[in-house]
Amino acid sequence: MPRDLIIVLLISPLVGFLINGLFGKWLKGNEKLSGGIGALAVLVSLICSIIAFVSVDRGNTLEGEAGILYSWISDYISIGFHVDALTTVMLLVITGVGFLIHVYSIGYMHGDEGYTRYFAYLNLFVFAMLILVLGNNYLMMFVGWEGVGLCSYLLIGFWYEKQSATDAGKKAFIVNRIGDFGFLLGMFTLFAAFGTLDFGGIFETAKELQPAAEGMGLVETDSFKQIFGASTLVIATLLLFVGAIGKSAQIPLYVWLPDAMEGPTPVSALIHAATMVTAGVYMIARSAVLYNIAGTGVVVAWIGVLTALFAAIIAIKQNDIKRILAYSTVSQLGYMFVGVGVGAYASGIFHLVTHAFFKGLMFLTAGSVMHAMANELDIRKMGGLRKKLPITHITFLVGALAIAGAPFLSGFWSKDEILHSAWGSSKIIYIIGIATAFLTAFYMFRLIFVTFYGESRVDPEVESHLHESPAVMWVPLAILAIPSAIIGLLLGVGGHDSWFHHFTEKVSGFKVEHGEALGSAIPFMIISSIVGILGIAYAWTRYKNRVPSAEPTNALQKLVANKFYVDEIYNTFIVQPIKNASHFLLWKLFDSGIIDGIVNGVAVLIRAIGGLLRRLQTGLVQAYIVSMVVGIVIFLAFYLFFT
Amino acid sequence: MSLEYYLILSALLFTIGVIGVLIRRNAIIIFMCIELMLNAANLAFVAISRSLGDADGQLFVFFVMAVAAAEVAIGLAIIVSVFKHRETINVDEVNSLKG
């Protein structure tokens, strides 16, 4: 595969960003041009991605020396590309979903003050995300990692006049910092152990380490620098996973994602559902070799499944359409971590792909609902929307059926594969996973029944303006609905023997020998389907004609409705102590007391000395002469009598 | 006649000049004392010049006289000007430049 293709792929969104970012002032009057440039830049990347995909499918990957642009830091770290099956899958998701969301945004952002700024940020995001997945080493991945974090911050706080939006942006940025700190430490650990950050170099060396027969502990070889001993890889992978926890919103750092919904809805679809938040999953899949050897996947899987359950429970009692989707995203990301955690990397990435489509779709339909409802978010104030918004309704239904695991839609295949693999690893994880699947179907159809069915509870004023979105918005919805429905069928039939598994099996570390044969997937599929349908049916019985009550009736409901008070707990035990420490220790004591004290002290001291010296400057010439004469007499006496 | 007598006289004149400058408050008297010091130096110059048989010292005396004459012209002008403004030439009262 020509390296220039990848360069064009990468640079195109950067050019779009520069045009919209630098010349936005002149483009402002022409929304179609500004948005068109943004979308076109991603379209170019999409075309390049498709070419790269076909190329990789034919066995032409870009790895090792061929991908290196130049070496940096005396050959330890190079800047270059690594394009294999995993990369191209990510590329297609980023540019494919990204392109549709750009097109959708042309309509959605119509008339906004920051129209060109929006497209500049969105292009910059795509650029950063491409760096993240294209890099051939952890440092480049980290550069992209930080870049998408920055764009996420900028776009969450896009409507910066709103206090809540800027607060949410800051929260996302700061929470991500915690995770990024772990990622950095993980990188340092890897560099200390392997002397390089290149994927190729690290994986080659790591492959020489074999898991010991009993499963615990590692056998060291000579090539592995024994600086920290055998646990180095365990520490490194866990630290990298801390980074993934932050970026992919897992327990305990998931709190930023629901708040991130303050940003424009297409941003939520692109960044906070389809692409950026899946970076953690990508990172673990990319490091599959390391996780296989270190055996830390079990931690990943447990964090993932607990997050999946926890977020799904919270989603049940939310009434904000975007927040339900946000918690749903957290939950689905948990599934992906279960997949990569139990060693089913292809299944985890497969779920990433299907999720990108159906969750992106659902966010865009939510945007369409908001567009029609004058930015109303509370589902209790909706109801009966299916008559007024038929396309939105159908597309949302497709997405919801896909996520709920309705038979033969995409979510069904990918989620089932993950659960199937989880069964082979831990029965408890499987049971929690299947319970989450039930909750997923339930909360998603609660949302649908309350929003689109039943009596209309829309404000009459708003109702008179209810309208389906313009074509520039509903066409991307319709296009996204198609893969949301069928991509699972195309790629996933056959479970662990499917096309997708064959495509990705050459990626380092993906092919894992399972201890025991997993057996037929059919029973699992049947169980998943029944559970999904039960969830939908239960939602039907409860919310067919009922509005969620405004006030929680008992303590448990109150706990769930308030998201288990996690934000409040963090606020009390982490945020406030740090704030107080900053205020009293760092500001009042250290900054005002010590630093300012030193600076002001020097000034006071000099003034005091000056005050003393000032007295010498009497202005009386005779006084000066006296001192001069006295001085001369002393000198003369000295020379006469002592020399 | 020995050189010492001239030098002792010169030193006495110079010391009188210095003490006059230090203890008197009248600007004109101070001025006169400065002249006294200059002339004490002149005396020393001439005496040593004669003693060494070298004319350079006598040459310097002319320079000193010329400078002293210029100084007198400017110094007296300043004193007159100060008196016009302050109606006093007591140097303790002329202290507006005091820091």
XYZ file of C-alpha atoms in Angstrom:
742
model
C 0.000 0.000 0.000
C 1.476 3.372 -0.939
C 2.391 5.464 2.031
C 1.327 8.600 0.170
C -2.250 7.354 0.241
C -2.154 7.348 4.014
C -0.619 10.818 4.045
C -3.442 12.166 1.877
C -5.943 10.376 4.096
C -4.447 12.004 7.184
C -3.807 15.493 5.850
C -7.178 16.051 4.195
C -9.107 16.819 7.421
C -6.197 18.977 8.573
C -6.550 21.066 5.415
C -10.276 21.316 6.052
C -9.543 22.464 9.593
C -7.069 25.087 8.395
C -9.452 26.471 5.777
C -12.393 26.705 8.129
C -10.233 27.739 11.050
C -8.184 30.445 9.352
C -10.607 31.793 6.774
C -13.825 31.191 8.680
C -14.393 34.920 8.894
C -14.837 35.127 5.140
C -16.765 31.860 4.896
C -19.237 32.877 7.553
C -21.798 34.213 5.146
C -21.714 31.027 3.125
C -22.751 28.100 5.283
C -22.971 25.655 2.407
C -19.383 26.345 1.388
C -18.048 26.132 4.921
C -19.894 22.920 5.761
C -19.196 21.577 2.285
C -15.442 21.986 2.756
C -15.670 20.239 6.113
C -17.620 17.313 4.695
C -15.500 17.137 1.536
C -12.293 16.884 3.581
C -13.680 13.841 5.362
C -15.034 12.409 2.112
C -11.506 12.410 0.676
C -10.345 10.537 3.767
C -13.239 8.119 3.390
C -12.288 7.310 -0.202
C -8.654 6.803 0.836
C -9.835 4.587 3.686
C -11.826 2.419 1.326
C -8.782 2.042 -0.939
C -6.644 1.183 2.085
C -9.254 -1.301 3.223
C -9.339 -3.080 -0.114
C -5.568 -3.064 -0.165
C -5.322 -4.633 3.285
C -7.958 -7.160 2.358
C -5.645 -8.268 -0.427
C -2.864 -8.687 2.089
C -0.982 -5.428 1.535
C -0.492 -3.999 4.967
C 1.784 -1.107 5.825
C 3.947 -2.155 8.722
C 7.436 -1.832 10.096
C 10.083 0.029 8.109
C 7.834 0.808 5.161
C 5.543 2.953 7.240
C 8.189 5.063 8.927
C 8.291 8.709 7.874
C 11.313 9.642 9.922
C 13.089 8.583 13.050
C 12.999 10.739 16.092
C 15.045 10.638 19.277
C 17.952 8.701 17.763
C 16.018 5.753 16.393
C 14.215 4.959 19.626
C 11.014 6.549 18.478
C 9.902 6.882 14.904
C 7.051 8.786 13.364
C 5.244 6.494 11.014
C 2.133 4.601 10.081
C 0.959 1.146 10.926
C -1.924 0.062 8.741
C -3.349 -3.390 9.187
C -6.837 -4.877 9.370
C -7.569 -3.305 12.747
C -6.488 0.132 11.508
C -8.593 0.002 8.380
C -11.661 -1.064 10.325
C -11.165 1.966 12.570
C -10.499 4.182 9.556
C -13.739 3.138 7.907
C -15.718 3.770 11.074
C -14.115 7.168 11.684
C -14.366 8.488 8.162
C -17.627 6.700 7.240
C -19.655 7.701 10.268
C -17.681 10.941 10.386
C -18.639 11.882 6.858
C -22.350 11.260 7.408
C -22.243 13.284 10.611
C -20.516 16.146 8.815
C -23.281 16.140 6.218
C -25.929 15.995 8.919
C -24.247 18.878 10.731
C -24.609 21.102 7.671
C -28.348 21.069 8.353
C -28.264 20.750 12.115
C -25.954 23.680 12.778
C -27.810 25.938 10.333
C -27.850 29.526 11.552
C -25.452 28.949 14.423
C -23.080 31.765 15.338
C -20.040 29.504 15.357
C -20.824 27.610 12.156
C -17.306 27.695 10.687
C -15.692 27.197 14.091
C -17.810 24.077 14.486
C -16.607 22.552 11.240
C -13.028 23.528 11.986
C -13.161 21.689 15.314
C -14.911 18.707 13.766
C -12.238 18.394 11.065
C -9.512 18.779 13.653
C -11.117 15.993 15.626
C -11.133 13.662 12.632
C -7.472 14.519 12.024
C -6.509 13.750 15.633
C -8.517 10.540 15.620
C -6.781 9.436 12.433
C -3.382 10.060 14.032
C -4.515 7.958 16.968
C -5.335 4.931 14.858
C -2.639 5.347 12.185
C 0.385 5.733 14.449
C 2.935 2.962 14.564
C 3.914 3.587 18.162
C 2.410 4.479 21.514
C 3.706 8.036 21.393
C 1.858 8.839 18.184
C -1.196 7.154 19.601
C -0.836 9.389 22.628
C -0.586 12.505 20.470
C -3.859 11.565 18.789
C -5.263 10.574 22.160
C -4.625 14.070 23.513
C -5.763 15.681 20.277
C -9.183 14.056 20.395
C -9.391 14.994 24.069
C -8.783 18.614 23.162
C -11.405 18.560 20.394
C -13.833 16.862 22.734
C -13.306 19.674 25.232
C -13.700 22.338 22.568
C -16.880 20.815 21.188
C -18.534 20.024 24.515
C -17.995 23.636 25.443
C -18.939 24.753 21.944
C -21.785 26.920 23.217
C -19.482 28.583 25.680
C -21.988 31.215 26.722
C -23.772 28.445 28.629
C -22.265 27.885 32.073
C -23.299 24.226 32.064
C -21.557 23.640 28.721
C -18.237 25.129 29.823
C -18.453 23.232 33.115
C -19.084 19.983 31.265
C -16.154 20.684 28.952
C -13.838 21.273 31.879
C -15.107 18.173 33.639
C -14.464 16.016 30.582
C -10.989 17.463 30.176
C -9.974 17.074 33.807
C -11.374 13.563 34.219
C -9.581 12.557 31.036
C -6.352 13.994 32.447
C -6.500 11.402 35.219
C -6.743 8.620 32.677
C -4.089 10.149 30.437
C -1.733 10.251 33.393
C -2.073 6.478 33.635
C -1.505 6.150 29.908
C 1.680 8.222 30.152
C 3.010 6.149 33.034
C 2.188 3.015 31.056
C 4.182 4.370 28.122
C 7.132 5.172 30.371
C 7.026 1.673 31.792
C 7.009 0.131 28.332
C 9.868 2.349 27.228
C 11.902 1.489 30.284
C 11.345 -2.215 29.698
C 11.631 -2.439 25.927
C 13.675 0.607 24.990
C 11.245 1.540 22.255
C 7.637 2.534 21.824
C 7.098 1.091 18.355
C 4.383 -1.514 18.187
C 6.503 -3.766 16.049
C 9.521 -3.675 18.349
C 7.553 -4.114 21.555
C 5.389 -6.942 20.263
C 8.321 -8.840 18.776
C 10.188 -8.714 22.063
C 7.086 -9.431 24.097
C 6.236 -12.500 22.054
C 9.374 -14.115 23.393
C 7.849 -13.943 26.828
C 5.532 -16.826 27.312
C 2.886 -17.134 29.944
C 3.992 -19.682 32.492
C 2.238 -23.021 32.458
C 0.165 -22.291 35.523
C -1.041 -19.032 34.085
C 0.353 -16.804 36.795
C 3.726 -15.120 36.482
C 5.851 -14.733 33.416
C 8.906 -16.491 32.198
C 11.577 -13.958 31.434
C 13.994 -14.162 28.570
C 17.313 -12.481 28.125
C 16.066 -9.958 25.647
C 13.665 -8.567 28.158
C 15.423 -6.039 30.286
C 14.977 -7.185 33.811
C 14.663 -3.784 35.351
C 11.427 -4.250 37.143
C 11.132 -7.973 37.028
C 8.347 -10.054 35.606
C 5.522 -7.827 36.720
C 6.552 -4.987 34.406
C 4.129 -6.025 31.726
C 1.314 -6.411 34.237
C 1.946 -2.901 35.538
C 2.277 -1.444 32.045
C -0.935 -2.976 30.748
C -2.883 -1.939 33.830
C -1.579 1.632 33.541
C -2.529 1.738 29.878
C -5.949 0.478 30.878
C -6.273 3.416 33.276
C -5.926 5.602 30.194
C -8.635 3.576 28.481
C -10.891 3.911 31.535
C -10.667 7.684 31.279
C -11.065 7.969 27.540
C -13.718 5.284 27.187
C -15.717 6.344 30.230
C -15.571 3.251 32.422
C -16.014 2.963 36.174
C -14.783 4.990 38.006
C -14.074 7.714 35.446
C -17.290 7.511 33.402
C -18.794 10.630 35.005
C -17.709 13.006 32.273
C -19.574 11.307 29.428
C -23.179 11.984 30.484
C -22.295 15.636 31.050
C -20.600 15.766 27.673
C -24.076 15.821 26.144
C -24.012 19.602 26.583
C -22.285 19.778 23.220
C -24.116 19.862 19.873
C -25.846 16.544 19.198
C -23.816 15.533 16.106
C -20.736 15.913 18.299
C -22.243 13.514 20.799
C -22.867 11.132 17.919
C -19.387 11.356 16.422
C -17.100 11.866 19.404
C -19.012 10.598 22.393
C -20.584 7.546 20.831
C -18.939 6.379 17.628
C -15.253 7.210 17.670
C -13.325 8.926 20.453
C -14.744 6.948 23.351
C -13.866 3.740 21.566
C -10.193 4.745 21.476
C -9.622 2.833 24.700
C -11.014 -0.338 23.158
C -8.844 0.204 20.096
C -5.795 0.731 22.294
C -6.331 -2.544 24.133
C -6.996 -4.418 20.909
C -3.814 -2.914 19.478
C -1.899 -4.036 22.577
C -3.483 -7.481 22.395
C -0.060 -9.154 22.487
C 0.782 -7.496 25.787
C -2.574 -8.242 27.382
C -2.386 -11.864 26.302
C 0.968 -12.288 27.985
C 0.339 -10.193 31.069
C -3.016 -11.829 31.718
C -4.556 -8.548 32.812
C -7.486 -8.931 30.450
C -9.535 -10.288 33.310
C -9.363 -6.892 35.034
C -10.456 -5.242 31.819
C -13.367 -7.635 31.456
C -14.560 -7.155 35.024
C -14.395 -3.375 34.891
C -16.201 -3.570 31.567
C -19.036 -5.783 32.688
C -19.577 -3.875 35.925
C -19.678 -0.607 34.007
C -22.114 -2.128 31.535
C -24.494 -3.155 34.305
C -24.085 -0.003 36.373
C -24.672 2.383 33.476
C -27.643 0.357 32.225
C -29.273 0.573 35.659
C -28.809 4.337 35.745
C -30.205 4.674 32.230
C -33.517 3.154 33.326
C -34.516 6.160 35.387
C -33.216 9.013 33.262
C -35.636 11.305 31.477
C -33.238 13.278 29.301
C -33.145 11.708 25.843
C -29.454 12.394 25.296
C -28.452 11.280 28.759
C -30.198 7.951 28.285
C -28.152 7.496 25.137
C -25.015 8.602 26.950
C -25.441 6.031 29.716
C -26.261 3.518 27.035
C -22.945 4.351 25.374
C -21.081 3.847 28.642
C -22.836 0.535 29.013
C -22.046 -0.622 25.476
C -18.415 0.421 25.862
C -18.399 -1.871 28.868
C -19.438 -4.707 26.560
C -16.563 -3.925 24.242
C -14.156 -4.099 27.163
C -15.607 -7.439 28.119
C -14.899 -8.571 24.560
C -11.280 -7.423 24.467
C -10.823 -8.394 28.106
C -11.682 -12.043 27.626
C -9.408 -12.209 24.604
C -12.118 -11.981 21.962
C -10.486 -8.948 20.370
C -12.211 -9.332 17.037
C -15.590 -9.523 18.767
C -14.865 -6.423 20.818
C -13.860 -4.494 17.713
C -16.853 -5.902 15.866
C -19.132 -4.525 18.549
C -17.254 -1.238 18.283
C -18.143 -1.098 14.596
C -21.814 -1.990 14.940
C -22.146 0.294 17.962
C -20.608 3.183 16.033
C -23.357 2.829 13.449
C -26.406 2.277 15.590
C -25.424 4.614 18.408
C -24.352 7.288 15.960
C -27.706 6.802 14.292
C -29.620 7.123 17.538
C -27.800 10.285 18.560
C -28.533 11.822 15.193
C -32.205 10.892 15.484
C -32.222 12.374 18.972
C -30.807 15.497 17.341
C -33.604 15.339 14.820
C -36.155 15.131 17.637
C -34.530 18.097 19.367
C -34.532 19.988 16.100
C -38.258 19.414 15.750
C -39.018 20.069 19.412
C -37.156 23.375 19.767
C -34.321 21.751 21.749
C -36.571 19.996 24.248
C -34.732 17.086 25.870
C -37.172 15.787 28.449
C -38.948 12.703 27.145
C -41.851 13.330 29.512
C -42.719 16.353 27.419
C -42.803 14.360 24.187
C -45.055 11.445 23.307
C -46.802 10.402 20.137
C -44.070 11.822 17.947
C -44.185 8.968 15.448
C -46.965 10.606 13.444
C -45.179 13.908 13.090
C -41.653 12.547 12.643
C -42.061 9.324 10.664
C -38.507 9.043 9.331
C -36.974 9.896 12.665
C -39.216 7.334 14.302
C -38.344 4.521 11.917
C -34.614 5.183 12.006
C -34.586 5.427 15.778
C -36.512 2.188 15.957
C -33.913 0.488 13.779
C -31.146 1.732 16.050
C -32.979 0.693 19.212
C -33.745 -2.764 17.842
C -30.113 -3.135 16.885
C -28.843 -2.193 20.342
C -31.491 -4.287 22.077
C -30.227 -7.326 20.240
C -33.297 -8.043 18.147
C -32.555 -11.104 16.027
C -30.439 -10.577 12.916
C -29.859 -6.850 13.432
C -26.261 -5.795 13.917
C -26.175 -5.522 17.710
C -27.484 -9.035 17.958
C -24.421 -10.500 16.245
C -21.750 -8.463 17.930
C -23.147 -8.557 21.451
C -23.812 -12.244 21.158
C -20.237 -12.942 20.129
C -18.958 -11.061 23.161
C -21.294 -12.868 25.524
C -20.430 -16.163 23.922
C -16.721 -15.525 24.461
C -17.384 -14.308 28.002
C -19.075 -17.615 28.792
C -15.854 -19.379 27.914
C -13.959 -17.128 30.306
C -16.236 -16.584 33.265
C -19.811 -17.662 33.814
C -20.478 -14.755 36.181
C -19.433 -12.205 33.572
C -21.796 -13.882 31.152
C -24.704 -13.687 33.580
C -24.109 -10.025 34.353
C -23.773 -9.406 30.637
C -27.052 -11.068 29.806
C -28.784 -9.152 32.612
C -27.408 -5.966 31.109
C -28.767 -7.013 27.732
C -32.223 -7.235 29.285
C -31.851 -3.788 30.858
C -30.583 -2.387 27.558
C -33.659 -3.550 25.692
C -35.833 -2.237 28.507
C -34.449 1.287 28.816
C -34.153 1.757 25.082
C -37.767 0.829 24.469
C -38.902 2.787 27.474
C -37.365 5.730 25.645
C -39.121 4.797 22.401
C -42.552 4.206 23.883
C -42.478 7.372 25.952
C -41.138 9.495 23.109
C -42.817 8.199 19.994
C -45.935 6.420 21.219
C -48.869 7.184 23.483
C -50.622 10.510 23.803
C -48.847 13.642 22.770
C -47.714 15.680 25.752
C -46.013 18.269 23.616
C -46.440 21.892 24.499
C -49.133 23.243 22.090
C -46.867 26.125 21.160
C -44.130 23.698 20.106
C -46.561 21.239 18.570
C -47.672 23.708 15.951
C -44.096 23.883 14.686
C -43.435 20.143 14.732
C -41.831 19.149 11.464
C -39.625 16.461 10.006
C -36.001 17.499 9.561
C -34.717 18.725 6.170
C -33.258 16.275 3.674
C -29.665 17.114 4.558
C -30.442 15.715 7.990
C -32.738 12.797 7.311
C -30.748 11.371 4.395
C -27.711 10.628 6.600
C -30.132 9.086 9.084
C -31.527 6.810 6.420
C -28.053 5.908 5.160
C -26.838 5.155 8.683
C -29.905 3.040 9.376
C -28.930 0.580 6.654
C -25.565 -0.528 8.125
C -27.067 -0.350 11.602
C -29.485 -3.003 10.498
C -27.424 -5.231 8.254
C -23.732 -4.794 8.983
C -23.880 -7.555 11.572
C -25.411 -9.869 9.044
C -22.740 -8.987 6.480
C -19.733 -9.321 8.734
C -20.767 -11.411 11.676
C -22.529 -14.514 10.468
C -20.684 -17.549 11.685
C -19.538 -16.165 15.038
C -15.881 -16.917 15.531
C -15.652 -18.218 11.991
C -17.138 -15.117 10.393
C -15.678 -12.932 7.684
C -14.755 -10.258 10.212
C -12.753 -12.712 12.288
C -10.871 -13.905 9.252
C -10.192 -10.368 8.189
C -8.702 -9.343 11.538
C -6.968 -12.566 12.485
C -3.593 -11.375 11.183
C -3.503 -8.460 13.605
C -0.861 -9.023 16.285
C -2.227 -10.992 19.190
C -5.782 -11.338 17.899
C -5.661 -15.054 17.396
C -6.021 -16.494 20.859
C -6.117 -20.165 21.549
C -9.105 -20.739 23.768
C -8.532 -23.097 26.602
C -11.721 -24.958 25.936
C -13.852 -25.067 22.838
C -16.628 -22.522 23.050
C -19.178 -24.793 21.501
C -22.072 -23.829 19.345
C -23.236 -20.240 19.366
C -26.844 -21.143 18.589
C -28.047 -21.611 22.189
C -26.479 -18.308 23.148
C -28.175 -16.573 20.280
C -31.531 -17.952 21.321
C -31.033 -16.886 24.936
C -29.932 -13.378 23.884
C -32.908 -13.004 21.585
C -35.372 -14.101 24.248
C -33.826 -11.769 26.792
C -33.938 -8.858 24.354
C -37.536 -9.495 23.435
C -38.471 -9.860 27.106
C -36.904 -6.485 27.782
C -38.876 -4.880 24.992
C -42.084 -6.566 26.136
C -41.563 -5.452 29.715
C -41.026 -1.882 28.547
C -44.233 -2.186 26.522
C -46.287 -3.277 29.524
C -44.908 -0.538 31.732
C -44.633 2.450 29.445
C -47.157 1.805 26.689
C -49.489 4.458 27.997
C -47.675 5.690 31.023
C -45.438 8.655 31.572
C -42.464 8.203 33.869
C -43.484 9.719 37.166
C -41.811 12.952 38.036
C -41.005 11.967 41.597
C -39.330 8.680 42.506
C -41.647 6.695 44.763
C -39.217 4.724 46.902
C -35.658 4.901 48.130
C -34.245 2.555 45.499
C -35.815 4.465 42.641
C -34.559 7.685 44.117
C -31.061 6.247 44.317
C -31.138 5.194 40.676
C -32.768 8.397 39.453
C -29.967 10.322 41.119
C -27.348 8.155 39.407
C -26.287 6.554 42.711
C -25.104 9.995 43.822
C -21.752 9.264 42.227
C -21.256 12.870 41.172
C -22.109 14.045 44.661
C -19.757 11.521 46.231
C -16.910 12.549 43.939
C -17.700 16.143 44.649
C -17.598 15.685 48.408
C -14.663 13.350 48.717
C -12.422 14.340 45.830
C -13.315 17.655 44.258
C -13.968 19.648 47.419
C -10.883 18.441 49.335
C -8.706 19.269 46.340
C -10.404 22.622 45.976
C -9.913 23.343 49.672
C -6.321 22.235 49.576
C -5.759 24.448 46.555
C -7.487 27.365 48.216
C -5.960 27.210 51.653
C -2.655 25.443 51.179
C -1.593 26.366 47.686
C -3.151 29.782 47.342
C -3.444 31.285 50.796
C -0.449 29.634 52.394
C 2.006 28.946 49.626
C 1.241 31.517 46.952
C 0.055 34.429 49.076
C 2.138 33.532 52.098
C 5.436 32.201 50.881
C 5.837 33.317 47.273
C 4.272 36.749 47.695
C 5.949 36.974 51.088
C 9.374 36.544 49.548
C 8.728 39.014 46.756
C 7.204 41.644 49.018
C 9.814 40.924 51.695
C 12.637 41.787 49.314
C 10.931 45.055 48.470
C 10.349 45.908 52.131
C 13.945 45.102 53.012
C 15.330 47.305 50.258
C 13.047 50.133 51.289
C 14.221 49.849 54.878
C 17.886 49.969 53.833
C 17.098 52.897 51.577
C 15.415 54.646 54.480
C 18.588 54.318 56.500
C 20.879 55.434 53.685
C 18.613 58.358 52.883
C 19.752 60.091 56.053
C 23.264 60.409 54.664
C 22.010 62.447 51.761
C 21.531 65.642 53.787
C 22.040 68.138 50.987
C 24.434 70.052 53.227
C 27.652 70.429 51.278
C 29.605 71.025 54.428
C 28.507 67.729 55.873
C 29.856 65.990 52.782
C 33.083 67.816 53.079
C 33.417 66.817 56.719
C 33.141 63.179 55.757
C 35.580 63.691 52.929
C 38.124 65.385 55.162
C 37.739 62.781 57.830
C 38.275 60.104 55.198
C 41.406 61.796 53.878
C 42.800 62.219 57.387
C 42.227 58.545 58.105
C 43.983 57.517 54.911
C 46.874 59.850 55.543
C 47.230 58.639 59.094
C 47.172 55.079 57.857
C 49.900 55.698 55.311
C 52.037 57.766 57.638
C 51.940 55.553 60.676
C 51.323 52.016 59.425
C 53.353 51.668 56.285
C 66.043 79.355 53.292
C 64.813 75.810 53.783
C 61.928 74.336 51.772
C 60.269 73.084 54.970
C 59.217 76.590 56.115
C 57.360 77.164 52.889
C 55.656 73.806 53.079
C 54.671 74.245 56.723
C 53.213 77.649 55.901
C 51.397 76.110 52.979
C 50.012 73.328 55.184
C 48.888 75.855 57.801
C 47.149 77.984 55.192
C 45.473 74.896 53.724
C 44.290 73.696 57.133
C 42.901 77.146 57.942
C 41.065 76.988 54.594
C 39.622 73.562 55.293
C 38.485 74.469 58.791
C 36.998 77.684 57.484
C 34.998 75.795 54.867
C 33.811 73.312 57.475
C 32.775 75.592 60.288
C 31.683 78.846 58.728
C 28.135 79.332 57.440
C 28.564 82.451 55.440
C 28.890 81.542 51.776
C 31.329 84.361 51.057
C 33.601 83.356 53.890
C 33.480 79.728 52.663
C 34.386 81.003 49.271
C 37.312 82.915 50.624
C 38.506 79.827 52.468
C 38.432 77.870 49.231
C 40.639 80.551 47.698
C 42.925 80.224 50.668
C 43.292 76.496 50.022
C 44.028 77.104 46.350
C 46.683 79.583 47.209
C 48.205 77.288 49.817
C 48.569 74.774 47.009
C 50.060 77.473 44.804
C 52.614 78.291 47.469
C 53.609 74.626 47.715
C 53.915 74.451 43.940
C 56.169 77.488 43.704
C 58.335 76.466 46.646
C 58.929 72.940 45.366
C 59.481 74.227 41.825
C 62.165 76.577 43.056
C 63.718 73.872 45.178
C 63.881 71.391 42.287
C 64.937 74.066 39.777
C 62.144 73.018 37.489
C 59.702 75.571 35.981
C 56.785 73.145 35.567
C 55.400 73.811 39.054
C 55.361 77.581 38.408
C 53.597 76.914 35.151
C 50.866 75.040 37.008
C 50.342 77.973 39.336
C 49.188 80.030 36.374
C 46.664 77.358 35.481
C 45.398 77.305 39.031
C 45.062 81.082 39.036
C 43.140 81.034 35.811
C 40.782 78.361 37.090
C 40.411 80.185 40.387
C 39.532 83.388 38.564
C 36.848 81.581 36.543
C 35.576 79.978 39.701
C 35.344 83.295 41.474
C 33.357 84.755 38.605
C 30.798 81.905 38.604
C 30.795 81.353 42.376
C 30.146 85.003 43.204
C 27.423 85.122 40.545
C 25.705 82.145 42.203
C 26.009 83.696 45.643
C 24.511 86.955 44.378
C 21.718 85.058 42.742
C 21.035 83.019 45.904
C 20.971 86.210 47.961
C 18.468 87.779 45.559
C 16.116 84.811 45.983
C 16.527 84.068 49.659
C 17.829 87.248 51.135
C 20.423 85.188 52.949
C 23.729 83.591 52.205
C 23.707 81.304 55.205
C 24.345 77.878 53.693
C 22.278 76.074 56.355
C 19.201 77.836 55.094
C 19.901 77.055 51.464
C 18.876 73.414 51.718
C 16.013 72.888 49.263
C 17.923 70.094 47.492
C 18.104 68.037 50.654
C 17.000 64.436 50.118
